[in-house]
Every structure is written in structure tokens, then in C-alpha cells.
Tab-separated table of C-alpha atoms in Angstrom:
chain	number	residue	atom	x	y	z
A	230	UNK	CA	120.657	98.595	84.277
A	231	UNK	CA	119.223	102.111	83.602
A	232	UNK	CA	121.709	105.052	84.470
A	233	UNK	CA	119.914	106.469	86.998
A	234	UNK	CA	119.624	103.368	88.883
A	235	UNK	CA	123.378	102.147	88.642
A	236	UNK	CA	124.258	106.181	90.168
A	237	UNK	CA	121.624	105.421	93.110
A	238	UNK	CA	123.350	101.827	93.840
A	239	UNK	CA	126.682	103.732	93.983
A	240	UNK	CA	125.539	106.463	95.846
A	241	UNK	CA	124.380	103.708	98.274
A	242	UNK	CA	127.659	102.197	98.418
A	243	UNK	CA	129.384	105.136	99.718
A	244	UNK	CA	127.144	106.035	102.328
A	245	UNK	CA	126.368	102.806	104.153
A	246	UNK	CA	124.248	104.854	106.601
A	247	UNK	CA	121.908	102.612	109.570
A	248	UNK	CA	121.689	98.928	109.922
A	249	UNK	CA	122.266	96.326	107.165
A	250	UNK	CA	118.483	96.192	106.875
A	251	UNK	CA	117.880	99.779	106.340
A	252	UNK	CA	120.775	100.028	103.899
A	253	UNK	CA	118.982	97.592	101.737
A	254	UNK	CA	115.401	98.610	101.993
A	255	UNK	CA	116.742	102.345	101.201
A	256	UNK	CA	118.382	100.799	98.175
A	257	UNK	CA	115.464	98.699	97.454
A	258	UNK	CA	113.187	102.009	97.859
A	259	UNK	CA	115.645	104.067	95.389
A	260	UNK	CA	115.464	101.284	92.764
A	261	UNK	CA	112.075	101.610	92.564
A	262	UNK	CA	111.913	105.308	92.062
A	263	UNK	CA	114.636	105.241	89.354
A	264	UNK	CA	112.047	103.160	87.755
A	265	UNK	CA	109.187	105.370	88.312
A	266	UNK	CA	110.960	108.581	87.348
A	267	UNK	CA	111.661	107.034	84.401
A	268	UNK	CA	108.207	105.701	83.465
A	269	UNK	CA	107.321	109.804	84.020
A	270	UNK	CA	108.898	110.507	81.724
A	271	UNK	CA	112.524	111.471	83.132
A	272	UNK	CA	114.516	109.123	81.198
A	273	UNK	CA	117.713	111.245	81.310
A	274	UNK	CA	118.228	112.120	84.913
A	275	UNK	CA	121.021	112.312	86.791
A	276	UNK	CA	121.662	111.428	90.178
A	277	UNK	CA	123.072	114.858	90.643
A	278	UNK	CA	120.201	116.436	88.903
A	279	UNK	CA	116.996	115.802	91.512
A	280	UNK	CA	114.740	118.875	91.833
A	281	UNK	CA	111.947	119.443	93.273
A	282	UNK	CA	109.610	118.894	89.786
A	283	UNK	CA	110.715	115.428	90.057
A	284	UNK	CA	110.054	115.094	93.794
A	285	UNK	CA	106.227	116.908	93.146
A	286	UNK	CA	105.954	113.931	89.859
A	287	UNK	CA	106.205	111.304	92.230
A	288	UNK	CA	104.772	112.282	95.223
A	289	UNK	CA	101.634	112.693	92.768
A	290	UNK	CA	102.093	109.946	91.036
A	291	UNK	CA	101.997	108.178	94.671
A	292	UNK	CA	99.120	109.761	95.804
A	293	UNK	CA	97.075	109.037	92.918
A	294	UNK	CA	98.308	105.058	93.060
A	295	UNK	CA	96.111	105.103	95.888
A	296	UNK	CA	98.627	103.755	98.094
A	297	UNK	CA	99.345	104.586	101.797
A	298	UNK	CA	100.548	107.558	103.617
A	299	UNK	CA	102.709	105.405	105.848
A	300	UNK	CA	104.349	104.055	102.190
A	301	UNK	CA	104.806	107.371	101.003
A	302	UNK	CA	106.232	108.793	104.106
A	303	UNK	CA	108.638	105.692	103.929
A	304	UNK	CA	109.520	106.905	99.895
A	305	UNK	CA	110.326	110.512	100.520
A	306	UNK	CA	112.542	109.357	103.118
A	307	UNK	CA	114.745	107.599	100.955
A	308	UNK	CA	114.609	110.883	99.196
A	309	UNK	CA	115.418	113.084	101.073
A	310	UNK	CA	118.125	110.840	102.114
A	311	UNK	CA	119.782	111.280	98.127
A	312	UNK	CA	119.073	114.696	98.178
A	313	UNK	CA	120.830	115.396	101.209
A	314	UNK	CA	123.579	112.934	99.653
A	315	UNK	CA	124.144	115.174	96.851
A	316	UNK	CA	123.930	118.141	98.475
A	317	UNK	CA	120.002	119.476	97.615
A	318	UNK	CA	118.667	118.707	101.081
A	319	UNK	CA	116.065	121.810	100.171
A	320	UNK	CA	114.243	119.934	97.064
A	321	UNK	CA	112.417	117.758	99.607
A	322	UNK	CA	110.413	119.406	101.793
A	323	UNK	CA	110.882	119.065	105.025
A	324	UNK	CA	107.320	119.249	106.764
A	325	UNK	CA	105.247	116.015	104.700
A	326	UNK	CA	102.404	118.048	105.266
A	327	UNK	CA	103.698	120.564	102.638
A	328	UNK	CA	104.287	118.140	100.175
A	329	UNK	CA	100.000	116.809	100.973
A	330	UNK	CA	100.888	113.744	102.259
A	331	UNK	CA	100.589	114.498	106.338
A	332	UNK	CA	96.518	114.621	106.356
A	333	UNK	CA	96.477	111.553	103.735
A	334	UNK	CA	94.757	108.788	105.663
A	335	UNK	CA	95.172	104.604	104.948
A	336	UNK	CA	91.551	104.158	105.939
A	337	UNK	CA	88.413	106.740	106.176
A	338	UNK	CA	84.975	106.989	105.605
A	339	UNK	CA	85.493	110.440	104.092
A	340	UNK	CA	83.646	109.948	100.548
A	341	UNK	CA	86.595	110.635	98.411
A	342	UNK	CA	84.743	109.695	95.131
A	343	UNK	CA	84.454	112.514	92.363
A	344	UNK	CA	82.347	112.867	89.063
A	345	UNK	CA	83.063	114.982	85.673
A	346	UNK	CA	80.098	117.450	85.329
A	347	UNK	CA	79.642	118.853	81.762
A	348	UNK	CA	80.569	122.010	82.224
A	349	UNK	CA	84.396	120.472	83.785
A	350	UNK	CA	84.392	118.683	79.904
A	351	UNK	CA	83.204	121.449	77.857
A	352	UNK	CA	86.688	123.144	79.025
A	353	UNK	CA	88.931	119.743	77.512
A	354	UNK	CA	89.603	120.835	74.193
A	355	UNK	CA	91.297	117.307	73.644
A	356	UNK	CA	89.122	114.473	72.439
A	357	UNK	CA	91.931	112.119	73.376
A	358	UNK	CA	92.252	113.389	77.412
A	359	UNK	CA	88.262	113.461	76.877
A	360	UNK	CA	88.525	109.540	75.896
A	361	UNK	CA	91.168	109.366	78.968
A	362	UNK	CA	88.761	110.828	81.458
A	363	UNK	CA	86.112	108.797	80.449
A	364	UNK	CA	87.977	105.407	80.783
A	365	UNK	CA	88.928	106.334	84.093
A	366	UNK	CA	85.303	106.976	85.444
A	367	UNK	CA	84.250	103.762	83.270
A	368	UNK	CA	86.654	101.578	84.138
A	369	UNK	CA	88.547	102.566	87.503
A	370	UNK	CA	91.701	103.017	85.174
A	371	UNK	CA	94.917	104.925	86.679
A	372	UNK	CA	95.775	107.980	85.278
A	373	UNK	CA	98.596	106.242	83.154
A	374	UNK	CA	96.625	103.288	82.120
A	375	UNK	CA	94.120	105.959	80.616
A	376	UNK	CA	96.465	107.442	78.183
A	377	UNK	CA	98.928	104.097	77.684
A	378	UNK	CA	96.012	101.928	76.561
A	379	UNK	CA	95.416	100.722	73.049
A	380	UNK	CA	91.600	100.391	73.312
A	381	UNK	CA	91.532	98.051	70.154
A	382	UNK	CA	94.054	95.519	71.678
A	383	UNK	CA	92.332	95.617	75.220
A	384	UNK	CA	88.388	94.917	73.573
A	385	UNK	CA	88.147	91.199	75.293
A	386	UNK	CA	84.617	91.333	74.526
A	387	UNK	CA	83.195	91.353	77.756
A	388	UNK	CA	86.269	92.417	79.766
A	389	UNK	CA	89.044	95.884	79.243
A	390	UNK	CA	92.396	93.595	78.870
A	391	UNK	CA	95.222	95.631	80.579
A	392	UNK	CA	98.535	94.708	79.338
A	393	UNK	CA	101.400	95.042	82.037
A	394	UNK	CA	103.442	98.367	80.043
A	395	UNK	CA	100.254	100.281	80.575
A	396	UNK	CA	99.806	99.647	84.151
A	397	UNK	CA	101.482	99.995	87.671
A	398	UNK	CA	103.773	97.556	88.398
A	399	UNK	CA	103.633	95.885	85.333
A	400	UNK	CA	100.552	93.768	86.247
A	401	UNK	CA	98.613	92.647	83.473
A	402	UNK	CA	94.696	92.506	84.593
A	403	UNK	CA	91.131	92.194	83.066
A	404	UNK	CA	88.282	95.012	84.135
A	405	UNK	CA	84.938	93.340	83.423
A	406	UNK	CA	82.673	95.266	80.817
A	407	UNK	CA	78.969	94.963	82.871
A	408	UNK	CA	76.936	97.529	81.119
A	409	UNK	CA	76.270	99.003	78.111
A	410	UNK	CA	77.500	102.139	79.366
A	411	UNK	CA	81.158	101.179	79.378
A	412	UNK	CA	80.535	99.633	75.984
A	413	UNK	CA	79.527	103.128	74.708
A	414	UNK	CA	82.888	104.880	75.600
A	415	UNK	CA	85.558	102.168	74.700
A	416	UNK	CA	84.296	101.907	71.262
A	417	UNK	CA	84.295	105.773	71.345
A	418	UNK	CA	88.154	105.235	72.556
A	419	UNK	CA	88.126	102.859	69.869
A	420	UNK	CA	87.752	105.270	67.096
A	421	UNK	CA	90.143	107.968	68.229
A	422	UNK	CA	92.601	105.837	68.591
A	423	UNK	CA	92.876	103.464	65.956
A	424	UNK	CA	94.911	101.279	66.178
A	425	UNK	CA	97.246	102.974	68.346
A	426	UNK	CA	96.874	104.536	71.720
A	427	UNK	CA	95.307	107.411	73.032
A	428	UNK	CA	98.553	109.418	72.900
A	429	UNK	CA	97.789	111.538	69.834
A	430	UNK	CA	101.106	110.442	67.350
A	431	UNK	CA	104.217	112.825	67.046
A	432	UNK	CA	103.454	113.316	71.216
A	433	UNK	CA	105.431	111.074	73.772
A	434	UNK	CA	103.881	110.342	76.918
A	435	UNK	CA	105.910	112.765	79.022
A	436	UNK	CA	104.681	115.669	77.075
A	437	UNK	CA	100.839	114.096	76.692
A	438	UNK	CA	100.939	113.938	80.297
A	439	UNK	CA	101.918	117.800	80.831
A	440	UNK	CA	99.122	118.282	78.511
A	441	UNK	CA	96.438	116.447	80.601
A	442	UNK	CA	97.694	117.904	83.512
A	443	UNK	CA	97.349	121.666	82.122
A	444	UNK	CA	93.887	120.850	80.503
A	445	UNK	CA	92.708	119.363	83.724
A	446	UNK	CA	93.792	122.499	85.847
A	447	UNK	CA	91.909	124.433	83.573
A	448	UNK	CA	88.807	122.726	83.704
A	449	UNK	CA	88.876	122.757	87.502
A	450	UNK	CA	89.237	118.948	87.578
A	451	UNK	CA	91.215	118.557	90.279
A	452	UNK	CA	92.402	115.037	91.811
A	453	UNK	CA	91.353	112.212	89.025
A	454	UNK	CA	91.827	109.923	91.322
A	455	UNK	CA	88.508	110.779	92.600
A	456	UNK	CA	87.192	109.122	89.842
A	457	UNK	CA	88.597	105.535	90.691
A	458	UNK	CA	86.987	106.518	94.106
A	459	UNK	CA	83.359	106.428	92.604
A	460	UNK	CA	83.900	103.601	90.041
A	461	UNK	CA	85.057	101.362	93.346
A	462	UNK	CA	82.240	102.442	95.051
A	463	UNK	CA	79.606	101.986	92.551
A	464	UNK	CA	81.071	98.485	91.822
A	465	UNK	CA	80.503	97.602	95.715
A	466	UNK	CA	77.111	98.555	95.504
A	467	UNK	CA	76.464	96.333	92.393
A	468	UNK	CA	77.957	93.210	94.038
A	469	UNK	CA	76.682	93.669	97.747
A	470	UNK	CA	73.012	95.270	97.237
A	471	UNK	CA	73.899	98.172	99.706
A	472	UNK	CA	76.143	101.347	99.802
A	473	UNK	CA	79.946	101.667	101.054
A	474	UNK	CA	80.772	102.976	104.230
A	475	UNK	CA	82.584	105.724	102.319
A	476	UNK	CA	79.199	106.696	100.513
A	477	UNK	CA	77.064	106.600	103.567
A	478	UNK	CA	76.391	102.713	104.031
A	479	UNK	CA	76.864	100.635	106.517
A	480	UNK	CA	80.022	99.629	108.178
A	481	UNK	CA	81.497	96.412	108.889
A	482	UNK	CA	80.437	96.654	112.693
A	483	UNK	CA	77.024	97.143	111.026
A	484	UNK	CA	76.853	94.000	108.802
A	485	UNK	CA	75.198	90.651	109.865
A	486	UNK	CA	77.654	87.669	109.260
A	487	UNK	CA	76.432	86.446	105.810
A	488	UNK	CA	76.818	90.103	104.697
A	489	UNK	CA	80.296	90.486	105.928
A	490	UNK	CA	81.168	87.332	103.638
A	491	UNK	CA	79.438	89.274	100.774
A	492	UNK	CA	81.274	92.302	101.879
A	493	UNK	CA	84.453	90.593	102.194
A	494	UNK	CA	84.502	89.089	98.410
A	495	UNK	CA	83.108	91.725	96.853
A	496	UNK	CA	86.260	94.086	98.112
A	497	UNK	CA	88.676	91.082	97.665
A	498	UNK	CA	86.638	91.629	93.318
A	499	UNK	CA	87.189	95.144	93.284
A	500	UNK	CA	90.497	95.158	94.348
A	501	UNK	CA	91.823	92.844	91.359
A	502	UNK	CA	89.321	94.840	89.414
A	503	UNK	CA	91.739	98.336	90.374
A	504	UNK	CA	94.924	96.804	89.944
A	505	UNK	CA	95.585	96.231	93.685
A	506	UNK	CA	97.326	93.013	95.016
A	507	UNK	CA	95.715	93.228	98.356
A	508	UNK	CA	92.007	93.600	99.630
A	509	UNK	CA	92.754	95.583	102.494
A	510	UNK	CA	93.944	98.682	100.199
A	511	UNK	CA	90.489	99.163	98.776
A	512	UNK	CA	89.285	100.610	101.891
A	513	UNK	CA	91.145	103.619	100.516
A	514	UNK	CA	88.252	103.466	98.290
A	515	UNK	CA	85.108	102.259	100.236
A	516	UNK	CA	85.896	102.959	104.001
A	517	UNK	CA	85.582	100.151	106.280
């Protein structure tokens, strides 16, 4: 058992606050952000040590997961609850709306989906976050899965192989190579990396990560996730003949009932394609 994660399960023990339920999906809830603090990067950190850098690392890292506000709202809860255990009630925020969760909706038609224009690029002066950026709009990749992979090992041929330690959750999944397109920039990954990944060597992931996050800034790319937003989107268009709701096609209310089983397997595609274990979160992606 990590440090960090044996402090939170005595912290927990001390303060047996609410039911026997919410005891243990708090504890539950803290487990899992020992774990993702420490696959940002914060291998160190102590219990006693939260700030708010390491609040704003996962709220983004959340957000950009693509997964709901309500989830979210349910994480900073637990917290807030261990800051205000240890004393630093004032590294959460207290309003979620601060923190740019409150507006963040489960399901919209608000086109969400973003493209890199050349002048955004010409401002990376990294040709490994170049190689990142380019997966992500290729492939749908997560921000992490773009600058874990080993593009040699995941070449299937006609499919991107995703081994679990790049990805959330430790699911292992296959993105299907359809066009010659995506072709083009995983052999360009290819070549960069080697044999190795696309974290340039004598960097570790924590500090290539404050590097993509700089470079990005500076290019006035803001919100990556954006890109995930148009691959989805693009893909649903490909397997249904028409447009997402999200990018101005028609809704489900719209669809005759031969579509809606179209519409209904191509989302249930896509979703396995992202790295999502449910069809329902992909109208994140295409609106409903």
C-alpha cells in the first residue's frame, strides 16, 4: 500500500463521520485519489501536505476524463472533507463554481469539439507534445495516453493498441486505424519515439506534463479535451451517415426507429473506442 493511501485510511479511522455507507464510499473516494495524485506525478505526498496545486491537478485531470459534474462534485467532497481533517479547509474552494466545475454539464448539445489551427502549432516548439497533440485529434487519446504511449508497441496494424499503464483506469483497449490519415501521424510518432515513448528521455512524466501544459498555454490551446470532442464526433458521423446532435444533427427525438438502432451502436463503438465503460457517457461528447 502506497503511503499516501495507508495516511488517508487512518485519517478515516479517526473520524468515522456519517453513516457506515458514507464512511466507506468517502474512503473508497480517497483511495482513488491517492492513486491519481500519484499517477500526476505526486508520488511523495503527505497527507498533511494537500495544497491547492494538487486540488487544481485533479480537478483537471477530472474534467478532462470527461466524466460527470455530479462525480466530480462527489470527489471534491471527499476533499474537502481531508482538508478540513488536517486543518487546510481553505485549499478547496468552497464555491465549485470557482474551481469550473458548477456550469460543467453531464449532457448538452453545446458543440464542445475543438481543432489545432497552424498557427496554435507553429507556437509548440516540442516535436514530442507536437506528436502528443496529434494523437489526441487522431485517435481520441487522453491527455496521458498521448504522452505514456510507446507508438512502436501500440502499431496493431490496423488498430492503436493501448496498454492499461498508459490509460485511465488501467483499461487496456484497441482504437481502430480507418484512414490513411491516422496512419500518417503514428508512424510520424513512430520515429520520434523510437522505441520508447513520447516522453523525451532524462524527463519523467511529471515534469513532461508541466511542459505540455506551459507550451499549450502559450500557444493559446486551451482545453485538449476539445479534441476528443471532435474525434467522437467525426467517428459518429462515419458510422451513422448523419451529424451529432452536438454538431448540429439531429437528435434522438428526431431519429426514425432503424436510425435510433444505428445511433444506439454506433455510441455504444465510440465509447469503447474513448476508453469509456458505459455508452451513456459519450453524450458528453455527441449530445443526445
Amino acid at each position: 500500500m502506497k503511503n499516501l493511501n495507508f495516511q488517508l485510511r487512518q485519517l478515516s479511522a479517526r473520524n468515522r463521520d456519517g453513516s457506515h455507507a458514507t464512511q466507506a464510499n468517502r474512503e473508497r473516494m480517497l483511495s482513488l485519489i491517492a492513486h491519481q495524485l500519484d499517477a500526476l506525478g505526486y508520488r511523495d505526498l503527505h497527507a498533511d501536505n494537500l495544497r491547492e496545486k494538487h486540488v487544481a491537478a485533479l480537478v483537471s485531470h477530472w474534467t478532462e476524463s470527461g466524466i460527470s459534474a455530479a462525480t466530480i462534485k462527489n470527489r471534491l467532497a471527499a476533499v474537502r472533507w481531508w482538508a478540513e481533517k488536517i486543518g487546510k479547509a481553505n485549499v478547496v474552494a468552497r464555491d465549485n463554481a470557482t474551481l469550473g466545475v458548477e456550469r460543467r454539464s453531464y449532457v448538452t448539445n453545446e458543440d464542445k469539439a475543438k481543432s489545432l489551427t497552424e498557427a496554435q502549432l507553429e507556437r509548440v516548439s516540442s516535436a514530442h507534445l507536437l506528436a502528443s497533440l496529434a494523437l489526441q485529434a487522431a485517435f481520441g487519446l487522453r491527455r496521458e495516453e498521448s504522452l505514456k504511449i510507446r507508438p512502436d508497441l501500440a502499431d496493431g496494424g490496423n488498430v492503436l493498441r493501448l496498454q492499461g499503464s498508459w490509460t485511465k483506469g488501467g483499461r487496456p483497449r484497441e482504437v481502430p486505424i480507418v484512414n490513411e490519415a491516422q496512419r500518417q501521424v503514428l508512424e510520424q510518432a513512430k520515429d520520434l519515439a523510437g522505441k520508447g515513448s513520447l516522453i523525451p528521455e532524462g524527463l519523467t512524466y511529471r515534469e513532461h506534463l508541466a511542459s505540455f501544459r506551459a507550451q499549450c498555454q502559450r500557444a493559446g490551446i486551451n482545453g485538449v479535451h476539445g479534441l476528443r470532442h471532435r474525434y467522437a464526433q467525426e467517428r459518429y458521423e462515419a458510422k451513422t451517415g448523419w451529424k451529432a446532435p452536438a454538431a448540429g444533427g439531429p437528435t434522438r427525438r428526431e431519429l426514425s426507429g432503424e436510425q435510433r438502432s444505428v445511433d444506439a451502436r454506433a455510441r455504444l463503438e465510440i465509447s469503447l473506442e474513448l476508453g469509456h465503460a458505459r455508452e451513456q457517457i459519450v453524450a458528453i461528447y455527441l449530445g443526445r
